[in-house]
XYZ file of C-alpha atoms in Angstrom:
671
model
C -30.500 11.461 8.696
C -34.049 12.859 8.272
C -34.686 13.070 12.228
C -31.553 14.686 13.333
C -30.037 17.505 13.963
C -26.742 18.254 12.108
C -24.519 21.268 12.982
C -21.772 22.963 10.919
C -19.337 25.074 12.328
C -17.317 27.499 10.668
C -14.516 27.602 13.362
C -14.496 31.272 13.495
C -15.006 31.644 9.671
C -11.708 29.823 9.072
C -13.650 27.631 6.523
C -16.730 28.027 4.171
C -19.638 26.438 4.549
C -21.917 25.023 2.117
C -25.300 24.839 3.906
C -27.543 23.824 1.183
C -25.096 21.051 -0.377
C -24.681 19.622 3.056
C -28.607 19.770 3.472
C -29.159 17.874 0.139
C -26.482 15.222 0.811
C -27.126 14.435 4.691
C -30.636 15.848 5.260
C -31.734 16.097 8.813
C -31.921 19.919 10.369
C -28.649 21.342 9.424
C -27.869 24.247 11.397
C -24.681 26.567 10.878
C -22.420 28.238 13.248
C -19.198 30.004 13.415
C -18.070 29.380 17.265
C -20.648 26.601 18.201
C -18.052 25.267 21.373
C -18.150 28.949 23.083
C -20.109 31.695 22.544
C -22.992 29.627 20.545
C -22.971 26.968 22.537
C -26.489 27.709 23.617
C -27.828 26.450 20.162
C -26.304 23.108 20.803
C -27.755 23.153 24.314
C -31.202 23.783 22.878
C -31.063 20.918 20.352
C -30.496 18.575 23.080
C -33.817 19.281 24.113
C -35.537 18.277 20.581
C -34.825 14.714 21.659
C -33.293 13.411 18.599
C -29.519 12.370 17.902
C -27.013 15.343 17.193
C -24.462 15.163 14.983
C -21.531 17.708 15.310
C -19.187 18.731 12.816
C -16.040 18.942 14.938
C -13.896 16.456 17.144
C -11.407 18.696 18.595
C -14.202 20.046 21.027
C -16.083 16.986 21.353
C -15.239 16.801 25.258
C -16.858 20.402 25.565
C -19.881 19.174 23.397
C -20.033 15.745 25.782
C -19.860 17.534 29.047
C -22.458 20.048 28.099
C -24.696 17.107 27.244
C -23.845 15.630 30.765
C -24.887 18.921 32.889
C -27.896 19.117 31.049
C -28.771 15.354 31.553
C -29.452 14.849 28.003
C -29.667 11.042 26.803
C -29.609 11.458 22.935
C -26.883 10.021 20.756
C -24.191 12.340 20.139
C -21.676 11.963 17.172
C -18.943 13.984 16.241
C -17.011 14.249 12.900
C -13.991 16.117 11.768
C -14.824 18.526 8.895
C -12.454 20.925 9.339
C -8.838 19.201 9.324
C -10.288 16.664 6.982
C -12.532 18.776 4.626
C -12.788 22.598 5.368
C -9.094 23.564 6.037
C -7.835 22.697 2.467
C -6.886 24.507 -0.850
C -10.216 23.279 -2.404
C -12.139 24.707 0.576
C -15.206 26.339 -1.320
C -15.734 22.964 -3.212
C -15.868 20.864 -0.013
C -19.847 20.994 0.469
C -20.511 17.812 -0.666
C -17.682 15.911 0.864
C -18.929 17.566 4.510
C -22.136 16.004 3.538
C -20.990 12.850 2.807
C -18.792 12.678 5.847
C -21.774 13.825 7.775
C -24.282 11.488 6.546
C -21.879 8.394 7.266
C -21.685 9.508 10.712
C -25.280 8.424 11.382
C -24.515 5.010 10.468
C -24.586 2.788 13.856
C -21.409 0.578 14.657
C -22.037 -2.355 16.763
C -20.822 -2.525 20.102
C -17.356 -4.155 20.523
C -17.045 -7.608 22.059
C -14.390 -7.740 24.836
C -11.842 -10.636 25.688
C -11.347 -10.702 29.490
C -8.144 -11.431 30.919
C -7.032 -11.646 34.584
C -3.287 -11.118 36.036
C -2.765 -11.949 39.694
C 0.749 -10.809 39.454
C 2.608 -13.495 39.219
C 5.868 -12.519 37.280
C 8.763 -14.642 35.778
C 12.048 -12.526 35.103
C 14.406 -14.300 32.530
C 17.602 -12.733 32.382
C 21.273 -13.456 31.852
C 23.191 -11.302 34.443
C 22.271 -9.275 37.566
C 20.249 -6.748 35.380
C 17.497 -9.367 35.762
C 18.146 -9.084 39.671
C 18.088 -5.611 39.945
C 14.664 -5.353 37.758
C 12.902 -8.169 39.984
C 13.699 -6.302 43.103
C 12.031 -3.291 41.767
C 8.777 -5.405 40.619
C 9.055 -7.108 43.768
C 7.104 -4.328 45.325
C 4.398 -4.875 43.188
C 4.101 -8.319 42.170
C 5.180 -12.140 43.056
C 8.346 -12.132 41.297
C 10.929 -15.405 40.514
C 14.320 -14.919 38.459
C 15.478 -17.351 35.936
C 18.850 -16.887 34.892
C 20.174 -18.687 31.720
C 23.476 -19.456 33.288
C 25.451 -17.913 30.766
C 27.476 -15.386 32.828
C 28.163 -15.315 36.565
C 26.271 -13.783 38.662
C 26.862 -12.539 42.350
C 24.528 -13.807 44.583
C 22.552 -11.211 46.621
C 21.885 -11.694 50.246
C 18.237 -11.294 51.584
C 16.414 -11.075 48.446
C 12.744 -11.491 48.903
C 12.407 -13.462 45.555
C 13.521 -16.909 44.282
C 16.513 -16.891 41.854
C 16.707 -20.032 39.678
C 18.493 -21.435 36.753
C 17.412 -22.964 33.479
C 16.651 -22.600 29.758
C 13.460 -21.704 28.259
C 12.784 -24.696 25.897
C 9.162 -23.840 25.049
C 6.379 -21.040 25.981
C 2.745 -20.486 25.086
C -0.235 -18.818 26.640
C -0.898 -14.911 27.448
C -1.331 -12.291 30.311
C -2.379 -14.414 33.271
C -2.025 -17.494 31.622
C 1.676 -18.057 30.413
C 3.465 -21.660 30.455
C 7.006 -22.067 29.892
C 8.885 -25.339 29.539
C 12.268 -25.447 31.180
C 15.442 -27.468 30.820
C 18.524 -27.456 33.268
C 16.215 -26.403 36.103
C 18.125 -26.087 38.951
C 18.263 -24.080 42.528
C 21.333 -22.288 43.714
C 23.284 -24.267 46.380
C 23.309 -22.604 49.780
C 27.298 -22.296 49.725
C 27.403 -19.907 46.529
C 30.129 -17.506 47.285
C 31.447 -15.150 44.771
C 28.643 -16.298 41.993
C 25.638 -18.401 42.049
C 26.596 -22.160 41.808
C 23.763 -24.605 41.159
C 22.383 -27.873 42.355
C 21.605 -31.141 39.906
C 20.066 -29.736 36.698
C 16.418 -31.226 36.053
C 14.854 -30.908 32.290
C 11.325 -30.561 31.620
C 10.180 -28.196 34.480
C 7.005 -26.429 33.964
C 6.615 -22.966 34.977
C 3.197 -21.065 35.323
C 2.971 -17.360 35.556
C 0.759 -14.229 34.763
C 3.725 -11.737 33.467
C 7.053 -12.498 31.744
C 9.570 -9.918 31.432
C 12.626 -10.986 29.141
C 15.661 -9.839 29.993
C 18.074 -12.335 28.429
C 19.109 -10.149 25.225
C 18.337 -13.324 23.214
C 15.486 -14.157 20.414
C 11.900 -13.497 21.472
C 9.570 -16.130 22.907
C 6.683 -14.379 21.599
C 5.845 -11.838 19.024
C 6.085 -8.335 20.556
C 2.070 -7.758 20.556
C 1.272 -10.351 23.169
C 0.007 -9.331 26.013
C 1.886 -9.589 29.452
C 4.897 -10.456 27.495
C 7.258 -7.704 27.788
C 10.793 -7.440 26.332
C 14.330 -5.482 26.846
C 17.633 -5.682 25.428
C 19.764 -5.820 29.410
C 22.406 -3.465 27.656
C 19.415 -0.676 27.389
C 18.992 0.801 30.745
C 15.997 3.024 29.434
C 14.225 -0.013 27.653
C 14.903 -2.148 31.210
C 13.432 0.704 33.046
C 10.055 0.897 30.755
C 9.455 -2.549 30.612
C 9.837 -2.782 34.642
C 7.455 0.177 34.995
C 4.780 -1.510 32.490
C 5.085 -4.814 34.205
C 4.599 -3.032 37.223
C 0.960 -2.105 36.004
C -0.117 -5.503 35.181
C -1.754 -6.721 37.979
C -5.949 -7.018 37.856
C -8.687 -7.479 35.319
C -8.101 -6.415 31.696
C -10.081 -6.225 28.566
C -8.773 -6.452 25.095
C -11.492 -5.974 22.193
C -12.455 -9.241 20.256
C -10.849 -8.214 16.728
C -11.966 -11.073 14.546
C -15.109 -13.020 14.970
C -14.788 -16.606 14.071
C -16.872 -19.401 12.985
C -15.497 -22.776 12.914
C -18.238 -24.319 11.263
C -17.466 -22.177 7.724
C -13.660 -23.100 7.861
C -12.446 -24.209 4.792
C -9.065 -25.667 6.289
C -9.107 -29.309 6.578
C -11.901 -32.137 5.806
C -11.317 -35.931 6.314
C -7.477 -35.425 7.230
C -6.850 -33.422 4.391
C -5.553 -29.983 4.037
C -7.462 -27.300 2.190
C -6.887 -23.490 2.877
C -4.000 -22.382 5.024
C -4.233 -18.360 3.723
C -4.717 -17.043 7.481
C -2.340 -19.769 9.003
C 0.282 -18.663 6.456
C -0.197 -14.691 7.153
C -0.994 -14.232 11.270
C 2.382 -12.589 12.411
C 1.267 -12.967 15.758
C 0.836 -16.826 16.142
C -3.058 -16.390 17.075
C -4.071 -19.028 14.627
C -2.943 -22.678 14.663
C -4.277 -25.606 12.767
C -6.940 -28.081 14.178
C -8.735 -30.959 13.051
C -11.334 -29.434 10.706
C -10.856 -25.825 11.209
C -7.881 -23.632 12.303
C -8.336 -22.481 15.760
C -7.447 -18.369 16.859
C -6.980 -17.456 20.107
C -8.506 -14.426 20.730
C -6.146 -13.660 23.571
C -3.210 -13.747 21.459
C -4.681 -11.697 18.564
C -3.365 -8.358 18.170
C -5.852 -7.048 15.577
C -4.094 -6.773 12.108
C -6.972 -8.409 10.395
C -4.927 -10.028 7.777
C -7.047 -13.422 8.531
C -10.108 -11.205 7.742
C -8.572 -9.931 4.487
C -7.977 -13.080 2.868
C -10.718 -15.637 4.625
C -12.595 -16.957 1.368
C -15.444 -18.488 3.398
C -16.160 -15.478 5.931
C -15.156 -17.902 8.705
C -13.230 -15.080 10.103
C -14.398 -11.589 10.202
C -12.974 -8.492 11.267
C -15.183 -7.261 13.863
C -13.608 -3.774 14.878
C -16.335 -2.973 13.362
C -17.562 -5.757 11.164
C -17.180 -5.215 7.175
C -20.865 -5.268 6.931
C -21.268 -2.009 9.099
C -18.045 -0.218 7.659
C -19.697 -1.202 4.105
C -22.599 0.406 5.140
C -20.739 3.813 6.178
C -18.836 3.623 2.868
C -22.022 3.512 0.852
C -23.548 6.419 2.907
C -20.970 8.881 2.495
C -20.602 8.064 -1.285
C -24.649 8.208 -1.842
C -24.389 11.376 0.502
C -21.624 12.982 -1.501
C -23.291 12.324 -4.761
C -26.708 13.653 -3.443
C -24.782 17.284 -2.844
C -23.251 17.453 -6.349
C -20.006 15.672 -5.737
C -18.767 13.168 -8.504
C -15.426 10.887 -8.997
C -14.764 10.665 -5.111
C -11.169 8.811 -3.962
C -12.433 6.958 -0.910
C -9.213 6.962 1.185
C -8.902 4.370 4.052
C -6.558 5.168 6.827
C -6.321 4.224 10.385
C -6.037 5.929 13.529
C -2.541 5.616 14.676
C -0.532 6.013 11.552
C -3.022 7.648 9.060
C -5.203 10.060 10.883
C -1.905 12.033 12.404
C -1.244 12.274 8.773
C -4.238 14.196 7.547
C -4.403 15.912 10.448
C -1.041 17.704 10.036
C -1.897 18.043 5.873
C -5.018 20.302 7.031
C -3.160 22.156 9.714
C 0.164 22.680 8.138
C -0.279 21.969 4.433
C -2.691 21.984 1.514
C -5.384 19.848 3.135
C -7.268 17.082 1.555
C -8.340 17.424 -2.149
C -12.157 18.259 -2.281
C -12.904 14.710 -3.873
C -10.924 12.559 -1.391
C -13.438 11.072 1.133
C -11.510 9.859 4.118
C -12.575 6.521 6.107
C -11.143 5.450 9.224
C -10.549 1.896 9.809
C -8.860 0.047 12.833
C -6.512 -1.582 10.725
C -6.011 -0.992 6.935
C -4.807 -4.833 6.315
C -8.307 -5.951 7.617
C -9.794 -4.993 4.611
C -11.150 -7.595 2.241
C -11.624 -7.674 -1.178
C -15.495 -6.592 -1.017
C -14.899 -3.344 0.766
C -11.928 -2.503 -1.663
C -14.265 -3.328 -4.800
C -17.821 -1.993 -3.541
C -16.866 1.639 -3.392
C -16.428 1.412 -7.257
C -19.822 0.214 -7.819
C -21.400 2.792 -5.104
C -19.587 5.705 -7.590
C -16.206 6.118 -6.240
C -14.214 6.913 -9.083
C -10.940 5.100 -7.277
C -10.008 3.696 -3.569
C -6.656 4.098 -1.911
C -5.693 2.769 1.318
C -2.931 5.155 3.211
C -0.177 2.584 4.428
C 3.103 3.054 6.710
C 6.238 3.586 4.582
C 7.577 0.613 6.238
C 5.164 -1.918 5.505
C 3.583 -3.142 8.536
C 3.339 -6.933 9.457
C 0.229 -8.573 7.931
C -0.111 -6.348 4.889
C 0.861 -9.244 2.564
C -2.982 -10.084 2.562
C -4.152 -6.404 1.807
C -1.427 -6.248 -1.081
C -3.111 -9.568 -2.657
C -6.424 -8.015 -2.529
C -4.858 -4.775 -4.480
C -3.826 -7.471 -7.485
C -7.120 -8.760 -7.285
C -9.094 -5.800 -7.551
C -6.484 -4.708 -10.562
C -7.191 -7.537 -12.423
C -11.103 -7.347 -12.197
C -10.670 -3.431 -13.154
C -8.691 -4.070 -15.751
C -10.642 -6.616 -17.002
C -14.013 -5.008 -17.283
C -12.089 -2.062 -18.781
C -11.776 0.545 -15.985
C -8.203 0.359 -16.032
C -5.784 -1.353 -13.327
C -5.609 1.906 -11.161
C -8.728 2.018 -9.416
C -7.440 0.132 -6.250
C -4.025 0.796 -4.961
C -2.359 1.600 -1.643
C -0.284 4.955 -0.750
C 2.908 4.264 1.462
C 3.753 7.780 2.793
C 4.882 8.522 6.208
C 5.182 12.485 5.354
C 1.956 14.457 5.191
C 3.532 16.800 2.400
C 4.447 13.780 0.348
C 1.196 12.407 0.758
C -0.902 15.569 -0.269
C 1.185 15.909 -3.377
C 0.460 12.221 -4.453
C -3.178 13.104 -3.557
C -2.970 16.467 -5.752
C -1.044 15.126 -8.458
C -3.212 11.795 -9.079
C -4.733 11.418 -12.255
C -8.612 12.212 -12.009
C -10.453 8.818 -12.376
C -13.989 9.470 -13.826
C -16.148 7.180 -11.742
C -18.609 4.544 -13.594
C -21.557 6.303 -15.975
C -24.511 4.267 -13.772
C -23.526 3.965 -9.991
C -25.497 1.400 -8.129
C -27.379 1.885 -4.951
C -27.388 -1.850 -3.633
C -27.658 -2.549 -0.045
C -24.228 -3.461 2.021
C -25.856 -6.802 3.601
C -24.475 -9.917 4.436
C -21.144 -11.606 5.283
C -17.895 -10.322 3.440
C -18.278 -12.359 0.812
C -21.840 -11.930 0.354
C -20.910 -8.123 -0.315
C -18.382 -9.150 -2.517
C -20.813 -11.172 -5.095
C -23.289 -7.905 -4.845
C -20.120 -5.671 -5.890
C -18.808 -7.630 -8.306
C -22.223 -7.976 -10.050
C -23.194 -4.658 -9.642
C -20.130 -3.279 -10.996
C -20.592 -5.488 -13.959
C -23.416 -4.205 -14.719
C -22.575 -0.305 -14.173
C -19.877 -0.715 -16.485
C -22.299 -2.525 -19.069
C -19.341 -4.738 -20.073
C -19.564 -7.884 -22.328
C -16.746 -9.530 -20.293
C -18.005 -12.502 -18.951
C -14.638 -14.220 -17.360
C -11.752 -12.335 -15.867
C -9.038 -14.421 -14.384
C -7.206 -14.111 -11.082
C -4.214 -14.600 -9.558
C -3.153 -17.676 -7.112
C -4.889 -17.592 -4.033
C -7.946 -15.714 -4.975
C -11.204 -16.442 -3.303
C -13.149 -16.775 -6.078
C -12.961 -19.360 -9.144
C -13.335 -22.837 -10.717
C -12.705 -26.042 -10.054
C -12.149 -27.801 -13.112
C -12.886 -31.684 -13.515
C -11.275 -33.809 -16.340
C -14.417 -35.572 -16.818
C -12.702 -38.340 -18.753
C -10.928 -39.225 -15.597
C -13.707 -38.799 -13.218
C -15.078 -41.938 -11.816
C -17.961 -40.376 -10.283
C -16.974 -41.402 -6.844
C -18.363 -38.220 -5.466
C -15.604 -37.863 -2.721
C -15.219 -34.082 -3.899
C -18.981 -33.653 -2.680
C -18.199 -34.769 0.929
C -15.029 -32.870 0.964
C -16.492 -29.494 -0.129
C -17.151 -27.218 2.830
C -19.566 -24.767 0.833
C -21.542 -27.306 -1.248
C -19.956 -26.040 -4.481
C -20.052 -29.943 -5.735
C -22.901 -31.792 -5.302
C -24.296 -34.753 -6.278
C -28.059 -35.917 -7.915
C -29.206 -38.618 -5.466
C -31.566 -40.078 -8.110
C -28.982 -40.314 -10.845
C -25.038 -40.826 -10.972
C -24.316 -37.194 -11.786
C -21.683 -34.282 -10.385
C -22.794 -30.911 -10.244
C -20.787 -27.655 -9.496
C -21.792 -24.388 -8.438
C -19.051 -21.930 -9.123
C -20.174 -18.729 -7.336
C -20.178 -20.753 -4.247
C -16.448 -22.299 -4.838
C -13.944 -20.368 -2.130
C -11.040 -21.765 -3.681
C -9.957 -23.971 -0.706
C -8.254 -26.965 -2.750
C -10.072 -29.613 -0.379
C -11.446 -31.257 -3.666
C -8.268 -31.232 -5.108
C -6.488 -32.956 -2.393
C -9.242 -35.539 -1.861
C -9.878 -36.365 -5.262
C -8.399 -40.110 -5.911
C -8.116 -39.851 -9.468
C -6.376 -36.165 -9.181
C -8.634 -35.089 -12.052
C -9.370 -31.641 -10.494
C -7.628 -28.434 -10.484
C -8.244 -24.702 -9.667
C -8.909 -21.939 -11.719
C -9.023 -18.495 -10.243
C -11.301 -16.236 -11.803
C -14.312 -13.803 -11.759
C -17.012 -15.436 -13.560
C -20.111 -12.820 -14.419
C -22.285 -15.530 -16.612
C -25.421 -16.272 -15.539
C -24.537 -20.077 -15.579
C -22.192 -19.307 -12.359
C -24.735 -19.096 -9.890
C -26.435 -22.362 -10.981
C -25.305 -26.024 -10.436
C -23.578 -27.225 -14.040
C -23.382 -30.895 -14.312
C -19.960 -32.018 -14.629
C -20.023 -35.590 -15.480
C -23.482 -37.716 -15.562
C -23.113 -41.765 -16.305
C -25.952 -44.332 -17.198
C -26.704 -46.023 -13.657
C -25.794 -49.757 -13.436
C -29.116 -51.431 -12.982
C -29.742 -54.455 -10.720
C -30.467 -57.537 -12.756
C -32.552 -58.935 -10.034
C -34.841 -55.980 -8.790
C -34.209 -53.435 -11.356
C -33.031 -51.039 -8.812
C -30.417 -47.943 -10.141
C -27.019 -48.281 -8.314
C -23.498 -47.198 -8.971
C -22.601 -46.265 -12.517
C -22.551 -48.977 -15.373
C -19.066 -47.850 -16.131
C -17.657 -48.788 -12.433
C -19.284 -52.264 -12.402
C -17.863 -52.881 -16.023
C -14.037 -51.926 -14.700
C -14.206 -53.963 -11.751
C -16.078 -56.988 -13.691
C -13.043 -56.864 -16.132
C -10.397 -56.564 -13.345
C -11.779 -59.676 -11.430
C -12.591 -61.848 -14.849
C -9.082 -63.423 -14.217
C -9.530 -63.927 -10.261
C -10.140 -67.615 -8.852
C -12.821 -66.531 -7.047
C -14.542 -65.631 -9.900
C -13.940 -68.361 -12.506
C -17.328 -69.180 -12.297
C -19.872 -66.915 -14.608
C -22.565 -66.828 -11.857
C -20.185 -65.282 -9.369
C -19.252 -62.608 -11.915
C -22.848 -61.847 -12.601
C -23.246 -61.169 -8.380
C -21.526 -57.706 -9.164
C -24.321 -56.669 -11.238
C -26.979 -56.920 -8.217
C -27.162 -54.420 -5.859
C -26.431 -54.442 -2.255
C -29.517 -55.754 -0.976
C -29.976 -58.609 -3.910
C -26.100 -59.483 -3.312
C -26.857 -60.745 0.590
C -30.242 -62.332 -0.558
C -28.795 -64.024 -3.839
C -25.622 -65.445 -1.084
C -27.981 -66.960 1.364
C -30.564 -68.340 -1.074
C -27.817 -69.883 -3.571
C -25.644 -71.340 -1.332
C -22.451 -69.205 -2.401
C -19.632 -70.167 -0.456
C -16.894 -67.565 -0.762
C -14.525 -69.939 0.374
C -15.301 -72.299 -2.559
C -12.940 -72.864 -5.358
C -9.722 -74.122 -6.539
C -6.947 -74.755 -3.576
C -5.413 -71.549 -2.982
C -1.637 -71.560 -2.918
C -0.062 -72.464 0.750
C 1.088 -69.375 2.552
C 4.886 -69.828 2.924
C 6.918 -67.737 6.037
C 10.252 -66.514 5.536
C 11.648 -69.535 7.442
C 9.815 -71.870 4.860
C 11.904 -70.177 1.939
C 14.887 -70.424 3.829
C 14.329 -73.809 4.489
C 13.896 -74.681 0.867
C 16.404 -72.629 -0.372
C 18.825 -74.820 2.331
C 17.804 -77.729 0.750
C 18.030 -77.112 -2.872
C 21.701 -75.733 -1.899
C 22.353 -79.300 -0.361
C 20.882 -81.158 -3.436
C 23.325 -79.009 -5.584
C 26.146 -80.006 -3.419
C 25.256 -83.787 -3.533
């Protein structure tokens, strides 16, 4: 923030400004004002000429400042922060200097650009219906779109004369796709008979017809084909005239090229869903409410066109294969860190980080500031695109950076995809309780009323921050951030606890091997997608590194002896960061060339099982098992070993042979 101009305006002296605290917390060239957007706008224009970024502590008049910058031809970066509704307009306004400092400092953290997913619609629309409502809707849409009507045939519909669009019959069996790329399978597909008089009569039906379109307008009144967030799919009850009119109006606008944010960045190589036809992690599949994630061969498949941005997959992904990108967790963590450090530098303590979204949370906070007591001075609001995308690292890291508590503002009616966030609340509570901090450090606040929210925040018990907050950098993928946050939190509380058990499906833990039953087949090493299980190339040895384990369960599914089990937990011991030998045995040594191969115990087991076999009746044959793979071939070729030599093997009998012998035996008994 050093090379930046920071304007703090008292908004016509409706809130106090502690410029000294703000300067300590966010640095930069802090300048005060009382009416920056009007009478003192020249101060803002003059700052534009300094050629450094400008941060303005106001969002209400952001268009005024943006227009002034455009008129001046200034190209300096502009950022805006709401220090009025979210800080200064509060019954604790006199103590909000550190809070304003933290918020202004956080605004300097750059956010990466948002990647976009392009979609294109040529305006080909399919209207699904059961009655004349579909015909009427299609007549309106036909002015803008290329329309086809598909009636399900449940009700008699009077034919229209001179309609400019096809009217067909059929029932949708399956549907896939999104805006610009829908594909529907239709059974009972039929064209109307030309002789239809009082009601449509249909020709011969055909199953398995395929229909492709850009937009689907569903007026059947039955179960939905897709989740309500699917782009290009519009649905309304045909009995609700207002709803029908609304979707018809929306459908008429879906022509052209469209972009939606790429909410989740997905890297298939990190996915722990499957290996070698074994299924491991299914956390994202179980939670995705829109059907954007489907199973693949080794990894899941994420459709960016279908994704609605709830971020539930990113909140629970143990490997970081699915990472929320609006913004990325690393960028959001940097902003939270900067806010907390700035707040502390300005003299603030025991902060409560309040995550909220723009759609539900921001209106509540704004209303609380305008019409209620505002936010407490120690509550630092952090806006995210979707609260359900918050992973465990983002919830725990603020505690290590000096926050006393973390709260997430959620709707009273729990949104789809929130289950992953609730799981993370549980894991955070277990970790904090295990470290002696109490189980109430991280939690959600489910409110729709701003005054009830204010009562919750002002009535909450003050939770003291850790005695020695960390300043570790927010770097790396979500799992790396989580590992650093847990390590620093453990150090900050000076706890002697080394292991904290966690609930099921936690992203951390150990894979416990029953060494007595392990045969060192090493199948787990090839199945493990993160290299937690490794082998020693020099000797029969299985090693496990706990901090790499993501609890995907692929090792459990792959182990032929079924001697591996998962133990979700956080292990703070140094041993968790290094490979530990799980099982080691003496190698089998080739009796011909002294080369080590396999394990002595496995060779002994094989010899024991084959000892009574007719092919190994000769001790020389059994001794071949003690040779390495190269020496076995040499011995077989030089020693003239015939694998088919030996006692005469039993003659193979077919079913007819057994039946023939039974028939002969029966005749002999009769004679």
